[in-house]
Coordinates of C-alpha atoms and ligand atoms in Angstrom, one line a residue:
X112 CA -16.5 3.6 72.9
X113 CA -16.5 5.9 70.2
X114 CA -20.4 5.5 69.4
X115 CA -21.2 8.8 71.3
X116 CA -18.3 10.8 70.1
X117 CA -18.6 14.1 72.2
X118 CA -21.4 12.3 73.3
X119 CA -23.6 12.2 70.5
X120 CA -24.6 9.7 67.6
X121 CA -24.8 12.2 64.4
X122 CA -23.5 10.1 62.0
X123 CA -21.2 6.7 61.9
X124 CA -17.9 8.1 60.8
X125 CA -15.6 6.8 63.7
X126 CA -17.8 3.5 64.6
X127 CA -15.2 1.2 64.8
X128 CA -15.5 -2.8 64.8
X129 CA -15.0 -3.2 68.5
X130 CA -18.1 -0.8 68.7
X131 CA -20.3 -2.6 66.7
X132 CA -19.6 -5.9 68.3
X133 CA -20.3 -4.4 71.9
X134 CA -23.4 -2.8 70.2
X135 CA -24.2 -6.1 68.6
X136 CA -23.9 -8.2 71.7
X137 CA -25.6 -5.6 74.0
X138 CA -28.9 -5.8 71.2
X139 CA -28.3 -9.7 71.7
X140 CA -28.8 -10.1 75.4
X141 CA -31.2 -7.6 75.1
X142 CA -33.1 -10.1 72.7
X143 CA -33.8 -12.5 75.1
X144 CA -34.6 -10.2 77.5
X145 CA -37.2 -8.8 75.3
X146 CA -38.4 -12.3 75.1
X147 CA -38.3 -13.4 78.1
X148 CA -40.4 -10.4 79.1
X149 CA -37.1 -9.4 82.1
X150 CA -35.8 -6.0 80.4
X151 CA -34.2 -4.5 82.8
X152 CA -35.5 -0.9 83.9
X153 CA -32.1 0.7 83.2
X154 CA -33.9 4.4 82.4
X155 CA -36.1 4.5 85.1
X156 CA -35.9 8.3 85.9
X157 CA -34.6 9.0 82.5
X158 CA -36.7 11.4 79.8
X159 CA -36.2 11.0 76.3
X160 CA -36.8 14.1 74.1
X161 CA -38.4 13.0 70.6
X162 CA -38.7 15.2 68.2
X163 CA -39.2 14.5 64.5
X164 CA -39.7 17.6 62.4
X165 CA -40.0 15.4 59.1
X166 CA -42.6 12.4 59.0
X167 CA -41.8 8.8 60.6
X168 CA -43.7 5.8 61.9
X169 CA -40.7 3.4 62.0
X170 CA -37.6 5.4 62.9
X171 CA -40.3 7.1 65.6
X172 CA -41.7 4.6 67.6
X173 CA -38.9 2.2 67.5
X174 CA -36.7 5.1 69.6
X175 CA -39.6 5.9 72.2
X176 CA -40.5 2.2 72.2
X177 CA -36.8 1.3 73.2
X178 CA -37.0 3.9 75.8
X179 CA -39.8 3.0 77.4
X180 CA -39.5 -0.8 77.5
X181 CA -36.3 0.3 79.6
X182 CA -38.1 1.8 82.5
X183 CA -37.8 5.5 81.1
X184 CA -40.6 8.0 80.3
X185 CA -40.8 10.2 76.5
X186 CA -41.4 14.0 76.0
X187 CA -42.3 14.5 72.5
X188 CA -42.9 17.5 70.6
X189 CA -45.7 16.3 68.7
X190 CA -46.4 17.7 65.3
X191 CA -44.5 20.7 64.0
X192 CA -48.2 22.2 63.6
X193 CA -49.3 22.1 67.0
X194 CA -45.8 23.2 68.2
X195 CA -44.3 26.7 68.6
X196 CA -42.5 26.6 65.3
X197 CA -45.9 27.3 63.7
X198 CA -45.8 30.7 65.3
X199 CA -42.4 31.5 64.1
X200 CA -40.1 30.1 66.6
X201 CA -36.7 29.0 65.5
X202 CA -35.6 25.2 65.0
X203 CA -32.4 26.5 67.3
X204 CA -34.7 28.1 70.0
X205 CA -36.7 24.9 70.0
X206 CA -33.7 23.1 70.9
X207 CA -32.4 25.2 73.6
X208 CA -35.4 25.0 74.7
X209 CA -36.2 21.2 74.9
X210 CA -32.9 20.4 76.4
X211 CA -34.4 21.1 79.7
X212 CA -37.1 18.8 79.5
X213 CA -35.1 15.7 78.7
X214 CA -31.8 13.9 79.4
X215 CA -31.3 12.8 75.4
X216 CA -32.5 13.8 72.3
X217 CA -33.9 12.1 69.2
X218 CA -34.4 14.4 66.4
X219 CA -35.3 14.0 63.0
X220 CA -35.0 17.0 60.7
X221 CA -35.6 17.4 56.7
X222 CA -32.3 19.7 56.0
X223 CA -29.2 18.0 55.9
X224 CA -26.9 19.0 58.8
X225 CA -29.8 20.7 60.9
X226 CA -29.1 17.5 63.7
X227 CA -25.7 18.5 63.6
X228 CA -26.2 22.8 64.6
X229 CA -28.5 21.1 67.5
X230 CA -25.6 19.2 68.9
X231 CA -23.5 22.4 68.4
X232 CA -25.9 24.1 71.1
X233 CA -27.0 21.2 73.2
X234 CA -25.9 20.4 76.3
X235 CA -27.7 17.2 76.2
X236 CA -26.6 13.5 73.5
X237 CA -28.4 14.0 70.8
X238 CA -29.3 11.4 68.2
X239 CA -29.6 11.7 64.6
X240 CA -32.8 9.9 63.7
X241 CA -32.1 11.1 60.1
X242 CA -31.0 14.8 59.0
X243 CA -32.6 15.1 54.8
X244 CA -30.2 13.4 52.3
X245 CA -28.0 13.2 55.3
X246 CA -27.6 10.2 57.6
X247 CA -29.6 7.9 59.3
X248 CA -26.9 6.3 61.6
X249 CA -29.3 4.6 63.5
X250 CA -30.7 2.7 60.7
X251 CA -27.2 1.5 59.2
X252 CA -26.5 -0.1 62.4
X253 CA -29.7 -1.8 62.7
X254 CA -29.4 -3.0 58.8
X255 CA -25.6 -4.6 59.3
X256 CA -26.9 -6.4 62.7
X257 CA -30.4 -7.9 60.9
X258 CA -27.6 -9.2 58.2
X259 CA -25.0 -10.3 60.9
X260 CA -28.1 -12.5 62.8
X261 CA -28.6 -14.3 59.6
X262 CA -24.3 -14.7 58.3
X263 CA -20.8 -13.4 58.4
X264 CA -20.5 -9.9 57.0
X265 CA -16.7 -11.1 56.2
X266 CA -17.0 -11.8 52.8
X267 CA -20.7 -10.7 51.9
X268 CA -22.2 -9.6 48.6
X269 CA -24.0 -6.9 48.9
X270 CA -26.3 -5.2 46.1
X271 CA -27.7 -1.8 47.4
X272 CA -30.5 -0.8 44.3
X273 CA -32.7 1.9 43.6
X274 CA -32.5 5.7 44.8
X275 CA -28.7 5.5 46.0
X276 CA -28.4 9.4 45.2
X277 CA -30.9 10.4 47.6
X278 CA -31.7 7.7 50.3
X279 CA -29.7 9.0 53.7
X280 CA -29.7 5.1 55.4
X281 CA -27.4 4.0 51.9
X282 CA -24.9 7.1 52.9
X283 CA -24.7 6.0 56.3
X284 CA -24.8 2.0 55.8
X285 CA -21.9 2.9 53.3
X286 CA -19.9 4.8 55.5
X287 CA -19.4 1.2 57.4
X288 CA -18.6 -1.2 54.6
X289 CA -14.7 -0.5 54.9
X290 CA -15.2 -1.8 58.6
X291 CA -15.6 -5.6 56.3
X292 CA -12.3 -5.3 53.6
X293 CA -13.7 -8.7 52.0
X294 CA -16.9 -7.4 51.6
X295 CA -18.3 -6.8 47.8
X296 CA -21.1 -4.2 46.7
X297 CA -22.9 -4.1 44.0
X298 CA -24.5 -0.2 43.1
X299 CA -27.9 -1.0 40.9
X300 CA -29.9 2.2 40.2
X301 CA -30.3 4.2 36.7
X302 CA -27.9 6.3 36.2
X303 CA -29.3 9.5 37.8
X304 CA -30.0 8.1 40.8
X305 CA -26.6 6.7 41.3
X306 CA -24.5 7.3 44.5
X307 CA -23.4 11.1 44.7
X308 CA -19.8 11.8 43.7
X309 CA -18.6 11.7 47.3
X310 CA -19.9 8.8 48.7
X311 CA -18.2 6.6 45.1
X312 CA -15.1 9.0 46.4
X313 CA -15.4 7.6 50.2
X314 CA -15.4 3.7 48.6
X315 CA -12.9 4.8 46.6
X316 CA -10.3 6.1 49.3
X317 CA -11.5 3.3 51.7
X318 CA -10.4 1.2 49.0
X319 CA -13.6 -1.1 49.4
X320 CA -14.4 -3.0 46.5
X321 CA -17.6 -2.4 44.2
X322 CA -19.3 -2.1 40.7
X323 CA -21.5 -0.4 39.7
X324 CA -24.7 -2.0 37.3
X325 CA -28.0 -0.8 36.0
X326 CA -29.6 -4.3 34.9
X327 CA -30.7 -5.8 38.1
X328 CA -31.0 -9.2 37.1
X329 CA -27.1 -9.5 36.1
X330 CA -26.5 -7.6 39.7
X331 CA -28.5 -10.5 41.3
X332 CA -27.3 -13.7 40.1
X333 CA -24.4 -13.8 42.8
X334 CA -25.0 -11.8 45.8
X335 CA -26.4 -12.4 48.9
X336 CA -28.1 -9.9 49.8
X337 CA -29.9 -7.0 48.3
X338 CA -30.7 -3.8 50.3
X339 CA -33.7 -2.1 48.2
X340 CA -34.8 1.2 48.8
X341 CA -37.8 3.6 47.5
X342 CA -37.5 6.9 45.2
X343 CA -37.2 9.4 47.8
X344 CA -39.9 11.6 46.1
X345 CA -39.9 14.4 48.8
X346 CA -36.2 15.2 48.3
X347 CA -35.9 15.5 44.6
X348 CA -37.4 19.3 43.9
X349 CA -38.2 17.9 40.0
X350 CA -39.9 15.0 40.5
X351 CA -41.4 14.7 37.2
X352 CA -38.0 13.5 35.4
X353 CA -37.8 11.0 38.0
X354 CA -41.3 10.1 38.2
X355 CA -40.2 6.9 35.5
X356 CA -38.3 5.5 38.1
X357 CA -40.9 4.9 40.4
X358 CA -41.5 1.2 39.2
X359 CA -38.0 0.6 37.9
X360 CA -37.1 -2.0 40.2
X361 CA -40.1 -3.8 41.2
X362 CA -39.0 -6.7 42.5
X363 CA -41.4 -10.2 43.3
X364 CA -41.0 -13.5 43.6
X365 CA -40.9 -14.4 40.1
X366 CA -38.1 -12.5 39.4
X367 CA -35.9 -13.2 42.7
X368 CA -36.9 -17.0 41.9
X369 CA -35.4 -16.8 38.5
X370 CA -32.4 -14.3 38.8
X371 CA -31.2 -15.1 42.9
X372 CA -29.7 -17.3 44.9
X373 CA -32.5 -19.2 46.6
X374 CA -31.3 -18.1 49.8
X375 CA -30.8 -14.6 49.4
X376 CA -31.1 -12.3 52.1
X377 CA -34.3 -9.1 51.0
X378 CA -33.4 -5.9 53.2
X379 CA -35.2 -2.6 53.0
X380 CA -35.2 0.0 55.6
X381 CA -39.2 0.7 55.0
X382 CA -41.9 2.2 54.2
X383 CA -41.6 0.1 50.6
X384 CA -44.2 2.0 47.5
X385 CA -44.0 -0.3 44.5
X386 CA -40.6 -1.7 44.8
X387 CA -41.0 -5.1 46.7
X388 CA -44.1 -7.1 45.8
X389 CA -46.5 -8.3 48.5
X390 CA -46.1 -11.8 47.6
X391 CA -41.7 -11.6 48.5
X392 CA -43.0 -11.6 52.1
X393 CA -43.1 -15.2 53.5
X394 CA -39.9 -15.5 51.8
X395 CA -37.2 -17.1 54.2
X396 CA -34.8 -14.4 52.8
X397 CA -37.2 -11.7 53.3
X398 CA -35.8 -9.8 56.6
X399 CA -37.3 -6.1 56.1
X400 CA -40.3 -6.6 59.1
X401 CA -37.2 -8.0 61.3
X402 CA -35.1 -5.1 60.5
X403 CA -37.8 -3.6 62.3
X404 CA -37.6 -5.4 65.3
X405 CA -34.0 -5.1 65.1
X406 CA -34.8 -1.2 65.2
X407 CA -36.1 -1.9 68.8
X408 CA -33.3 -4.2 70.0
X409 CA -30.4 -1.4 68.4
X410 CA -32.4 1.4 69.8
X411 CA -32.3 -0.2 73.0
X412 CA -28.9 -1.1 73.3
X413 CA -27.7 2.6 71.8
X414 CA -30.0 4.2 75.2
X415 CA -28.8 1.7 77.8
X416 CA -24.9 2.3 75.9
X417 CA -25.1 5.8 76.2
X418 CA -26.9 5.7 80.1
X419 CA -25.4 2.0 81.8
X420 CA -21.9 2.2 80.3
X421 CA -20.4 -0.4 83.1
X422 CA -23.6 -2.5 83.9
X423 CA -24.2 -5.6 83.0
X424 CA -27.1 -6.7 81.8
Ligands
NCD1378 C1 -36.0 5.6 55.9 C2 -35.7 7.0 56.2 O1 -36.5 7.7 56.8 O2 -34.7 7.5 55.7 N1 -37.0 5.0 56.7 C3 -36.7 4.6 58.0 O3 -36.2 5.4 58.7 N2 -37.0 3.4 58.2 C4 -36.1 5.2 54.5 C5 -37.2 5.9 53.7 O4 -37.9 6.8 54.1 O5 -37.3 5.6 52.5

């Protein structure tokens, strides 16, 4: 299982298909567990350490959620403010720290790369629950499994629109896309907030095939799914050129009526500002509230992956 490679989950380079469909079917039976109200207490015992430097609600309470619907008990470090680090101490101190009062780690951290220097001097897993303009491996998982409940990612059409230069969950769901060769993506955003030079160099090498289009209504008319995301206002240091973009895709049901298939799949990892109208909601296609179920199922599967490696569940 290459999911905790040297036993972390920093990022999803090296998530191979076989992972994802152990993954996937753990999240499964853990489904009707969930339902069924008989998850099994796998982390009784167990302490998860949750620390989130940068804000969350999702991302947050979908982790310590997970952990304690399997029996185990969460240590969090609460707001930066009321922690140490207001007095001065060191992000890398915090960790070394922390690593005694907890058998795994979720951090979330605003630099890029500042989850990674954690797992460089931890001796505990650590998962990335989003490191800045980073990755949010977490997420990208949970996003392919909401679309693979609903249809086959062999073959799928996939428009990802809006902030692609900035939003750490399309770097990460990217990095998975050559794991489907038939799949197609289509990259909608204006020009300067287009994918970074890397990542169209990643799809490039992984030979996976895609277009890029700024008029969302032409992107639309044959895909089947759209992954939408918000301007990630507190990354970009001069917001006011950007500030136009705010409302450039605004999506609502008028306009996914006229320009989509009727049943296209709406994904978004949340929270949404002004890009997907209220009334999209009761769509059929509209999946972004069961992505965040899904957070709770993946989340749950990753912690009883990484702790219950030969049980059955
Ligand atoms: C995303 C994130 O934090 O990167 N949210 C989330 O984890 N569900 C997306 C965002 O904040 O726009």
């Amino acid at each position: 299982m290459s999911l905790f490679e040297n036993g972390h989950l920093l990022e999803v380079g090296g998530i191979t298909r076989a992972d994802l469909d152990v993954l996937f079917g753990v999240a499964r039976a853990l489904k009707v567990r969930f339902k069924s109200r008989t998850l099994p207490p796998v982390l009784k015992g167990r302490i998860l350490g949750s620390l989130f430097f940068e804000p969350s609600t999702r991302t947050r309470m979908s982790f310590e959620s997970a952990f304690l619907r399997l029996g185990g008990t969460v240590n969090h470090l609460g707001a930066v403010e009321q922690s140490s680090i207001q007095k001065g101490e060191t992000f890398k101190d915090t960790i070394r720290m922390v690593q005694y009062y907890a058998d795994v780690l979720v951090i979330r951290h605003p630099e890029p790369g500042q989850v990674q220097e954690a797992a460089a001097i931890c001796s505990l897993p650590i998962i990335n629950a989003g490191d800045g303009m980073g990755e949010h491996p977490t997420q990208a998982l949970l996003d392919l499994f909401t679309i693979a409940e609903h249809r086959s990612l062999e073959g799928l059409s996939l428009a990802l629109v809006g902030d692609l230069k900035h939003s750490r969950t399309v770097h990460s769901l990217l990095k998975l896309i050559p794991l489907f060769p038939k799949m197609h993506l289509k990259l909608v955003s204006p020009d300067v907030l287009g994918l970074p030079e890397s990542a169209l160099a990643f799809l490039k090498a992984h030979q996976v095939s895609f277009e890029v289009e700024s008029r969302l209504e032409r992107a639309l008319n044959d895909v089947d799914a759209i992954y939408v995301t918000r301007l990630q206002k507190e990354r970009i240091p001069n917001l006011k050129e950007f500030e136009n973009y705010q409302a450039y895709y605004r999506l609502d049901r008028a306009f996914i009526e006229k320009h989509a298939k009727p049943d296209l799949m709406i994904l978004h990892p949340l929270p949404r500002v002004d890009e997907l109208a209220f009334d999209l909601d009761d769509l059929p296609g509209s999946l972004y509230f069961e992505q965040a179920f899904h957070g709770l199922l993946i989340r749950m599967a990753l912690f009883y992956t990484l702790f219950q490696e030969d049980g059955e569940i």
